[in-house]
C-alpha positions as a Python dict, from the first residue, in 0.01 Angstrom:
ca = {
    (1, 'M'): (0, 0, 0),
    (2, 'K'): (284, 210, 123),
    (3, 'K'): (425, 165, -181),
    (4, 'I'): (85, 290, -393),
    (5, 'L'): (64, 575, -223),
    (6, 'R'): (433, 682, -289),
    (7, 'V'): (372, 596, -653),
    (8, 'L'): (59, 842, -607),
    (9, 'F'): (240, 1076, -464),
    (10, 'S'): (478, 1033, -707),
    (11, 'F'): (239, 1127, -989),
    (12, 'F'): (60, 1371, -761),
    (13, 'L'): (378, 1547, -808),
    (14, 'K'): (471, 1523, -1181),
    (15, 'G'): (143, 1613, -1286),
    (16, 'L'): (178, 1855, -1050),
    (17, 'L'): (441, 2024, -1223),
    (18, 'F'): (350, 2013, -1582),
    (19, 'V'): (28, 2112, -1518),
    (20, 'T'): (97, 2435, -1266),
    (21, 'P'): (305, 2648, -1602),
    (22, 'I'): (129, 2638, -1864),
    (23, 'F'): (-208, 2742, -1604),
    (24, 'I'): (24, 2994, -1435),
    (25, 'S'): (120, 3098, -1767),
    (26, 'G'): (-219, 3059, -1929),
    (27, 'Y'): (-333, 3283, -1629),
    (28, 'I'): (-141, 3531, -1659),
    (29, 'V'): (-237, 3547, -2026),
    (30, 'F'): (-564, 3554, -1970),
    (31, 'W'): (-526, 3801, -1750),
    (32, 'G'): (-279, 4043, -1885),
    (33, 'I'): (-526, 4067, -2228),
    (34, 'A'): (-880, 4112, -1972),
    (35, 'K'): (-739, 4362, -1806),
    (36, 'V'): (-644, 4595, -2090),
    (37, 'D'): (-901, 4493, -2320),
    (38, 'S'): (-1129, 4612, -1907),
    (39, 'V'): (-900, 4940, -1940),
    (40, 'V'): (-969, 4985, -2297),
    (41, 'D'): (-1356, 4898, -2387),
    (42, 'F'): (-1380, 4864, -2769),
    (43, 'G'): (-1644, 4624, -2716),
    (44, 'I'): (-1452, 4365, -2902),
    (45, 'P'): (-1276, 4050, -2725),
    (46, 'G'): (-938, 4038, -2735),
    (47, 'A'): (-821, 4354, -2838),
    (48, 'G'): (-596, 4431, -2539),
    (49, 'L'): (-421, 4140, -2689),
    (50, 'L'): (-382, 4382, -3016),
    (51, 'I'): (-279, 4623, -2783),
    (52, 'V'): (-3, 4444, -2592),
    (53, 'I'): (168, 4313, -2931),
    (54, 'T'): (126, 4671, -2976),
    (55, 'L'): (315, 4810, -2700),
    (56, 'L'): (528, 4516, -2729),
    (57, 'I'): (687, 4628, -3079),
    (58, 'L'): (650, 5043, -2914),
    (59, 'A'): (906, 4915, -2611),
    (60, 'G'): (1111, 4655, -2934),
    (61, 'V'): (1131, 5051, -3095),
    (62, 'L'): (1213, 5270, -2761),
    (63, 'A'): (1461, 5002, -2714),
    (64, 'T'): (1654, 4992, -3047),
    (65, 'Y'): (1643, 5367, -3051),
    (66, 'L'): (1559, 5519, -2750),
    (67, 'I'): (1756, 5342, -2477),
    (68, 'T'): (2097, 5345, -2489),
    (69, 'D'): (2332, 4994, -2413),
    (70, 'P'): (2437, 5176, -2120),
    (71, 'I'): (2080, 5262, -1972),
    (72, 'L'): (2012, 4901, -2090),
    (73, 'L'): (2288, 4731, -1892),
    (74, 'Y'): (2210, 4991, -1574),
    (75, 'F'): (1868, 4851, -1524),
    (76, 'E'): (1967, 4479, -1640),
    (77, 'K'): (2283, 4520, -1326),
    (78, 'L'): (1990, 4623, -1051),
    (79, 'L'): (1765, 4310, -1226),
    (80, 'K'): (2011, 4107, -1130),
    (81, 'R'): (2034, 4228, -795),
    (82, 'I'): (1674, 4020, -724),
    (83, 'P'): (1794, 3699, -550),
    (84, 'L'): (1666, 3401, -781),
    (85, 'F'): (1524, 3642, -1005),
    (86, 'D'): (1912, 3711, -1086),
    (87, 'M'): (1943, 3351, -1232),
    (88, 'L'): (1536, 3332, -1360),
    (89, 'Y'): (1662, 3639, -1544),
    (90, 'T'): (1939, 3540, -1762),
    (91, 'S'): (1864, 3217, -1775),
    (92, 'I'): (1537, 3297, -1957),
    (93, 'K'): (1719, 3653, -2179),
    (94, 'D'): (2043, 3377, -2231),
    (95, 'F'): (1737, 3145, -2374),
    (96, 'M'): (1553, 3373, -2594),
    (97, 'Q'): (1819, 3490, -2728),
    (98, 'A'): (2029, 3121, -2800),
    (99, 'F'): (1699, 3190, -3026),
    (100, 'V'): (1648, 3467, -3214),
    (101, 'G'): (1947, 3687, -3083),
    (102, 'K'): (2266, 3836, -3231),
    (103, 'D'): (2460, 3546, -3061),
    (104, 'K'): (2152, 3248, -3196),
    (105, 'K'): (2339, 2881, -3026),
    (106, 'F'): (2094, 2611, -3205),
    (107, 'T'): (2282, 2683, -3614),
    (108, 'E'): (2520, 2322, -3557),
    (109, 'P'): (2264, 2009, -3554),
    (110, 'V'): (2507, 1716, -3464),
    (111, 'L'): (2470, 1356, -3391),
    (112, 'V'): (2626, 1219, -3107),
    (113, 'T'): (2670, 868, -3042),
    (114, 'M'): (2566, 792, -2668),
    (115, 'N'): (2648, 438, -2553),
    (116, 'E'): (2845, 179, -2684),
    (117, 'F'): (2566, 66, -2898),
    (118, 'G'): (2487, 267, -3114),
    (119, 'L'): (2259, 529, -2941),
    (120, 'K'): (2222, 812, -3085),
    (121, 'K'): (2073, 1171, -3093),
    (122, 'V'): (2008, 1466, -3289),
    (123, 'G'): (2098, 1815, -3034),
    (124, 'F'): (2349, 2071, -3169),
    (125, 'I'): (2649, 2250, -3000),
    (126, 'T'): (2562, 2536, -2777),
    (127, 'Q'): (2984, 2531, -2636),
    (128, 'N'): (3226, 2445, -2881),
    (129, 'D'): (3548, 2584, -2586),
    (130, 'L'): (3507, 2397, -2262),
    (131, 'S'): (3816, 2425, -2101),
    (132, 'S'): (3715, 2633, -1840),
    (133, 'L'): (3550, 2339, -1659),
    (134, 'Q'): (3858, 2130, -1735),
    (135, 'L'): (3688, 1942, -2038),
    (136, 'V'): (3964, 2003, -2349),
    (137, 'G'): (3823, 1844, -2638),
    (138, 'H'): (3455, 1804, -2475),
    (139, 'V'): (3171, 1996, -2695),
    (140, 'G'): (2811, 2101, -2533),
    (141, 'V'): (2568, 1991, -2686),
    (142, 'Y'): (2210, 2082, -2617),
    (143, 'F'): (1902, 1783, -2653),
    (144, 'P'): (1526, 1930, -2766),
    (145, 'H'): (1279, 1702, -2581),
    (146, 'S'): (1023, 1591, -2811),
    (147, 'Y'): (662, 1707, -2810),
    (148, 'N'): (839, 1921, -2584),
    (149, 'F'): (1011, 2289, -2512),
    (150, 'S'): (1263, 2168, -2307),
    (151, 'G'): (1535, 1983, -2332),
    (152, 'E'): (1871, 1859, -2163),
    (153, 'F'): (2195, 1944, -2192),
    (154, 'F'): (2519, 1707, -2220),
    (155, 'L'): (2906, 1765, -2179),
    (156, 'V'): (3057, 1474, -2472),
    (157, 'P'): (3317, 1412, -2618),
    (158, 'S'): (3443, 1563, -2905),
    (159, 'E'): (3506, 1195, -3073),
    (160, 'H'): (3155, 1120, -3004),
    (161, 'V'): (3002, 1450, -3212),
    (162, 'K'): (2931, 1425, -3599),
    (163, 'A'): (2789, 1762, -3754),
    (164, 'L'): (2505, 1723, -3935),
    (165, 'N'): (2515, 1899, -4237),
    (166, 'I'): (2134, 1971, -4271),
    (167, 'N'): (1875, 2293, -4152),
    (168, 'P'): (1868, 2406, -3785),
    (169, 'G'): (1515, 2503, -3834),
    (170, 'N'): (1481, 2157, -4064),
    (171, 'A'): (1656, 1934, -3820),
    (172, 'M'): (1461, 2102, -3464),
    (173, 'K'): (1145, 2061, -3650),
    (174, 'F'): (1227, 1675, -3625),
    (175, 'I'): (1363, 1625, -3260),
    (176, 'V'): (1041, 1799, -3120),
    (177, 'S'): (797, 1595, -3374),
    (178, 'G'): (992, 1294, -3244),
    (179, 'G'): (1101, 1164, -3609),
    (180, 'V'): (818, 1258, -3759),
    (181, 'S'): (846, 1540, -3924),
    (182, 'D'): (1076, 1492, -4278),
    (183, 'L'): (1412, 1668, -4257),
}
């Protein structure tokens, strides 16, 4: 009976970890749209969404053309002083920049031999030099999960990594689709 309860509790925690971020994210989005809709009442449901998108575009224009790098760096420095927020902010910012920033990281798809049986995984090199970790001859490889927006990061001996001569976007679709999409 104890074992069954332990298994059920484990499933409960996994379900909680799966559902909570989705629920909270959805709640925040709908709450934000509802708030904007209540402030700017056009009588059109979802007008708030268009306003939020427009405001984000304007923020991007302001950040690009009016706010200088020193001001942005100072603002980030202030944000990084907040405990826990620093870790979250930096991780999210780095991850977002890996996809859409100047220094895109997911541009080098590779095939990695995972074990002595020849099991292979497709991933993306994110770090070519790991000498700061005393791992000469290793590279950092990110493996996205299939049907999910998460992944795993491994430090892999270079000899187990083979570059793939394919489009990085197609490689990502192939992985995320669980191999269903064509390369």
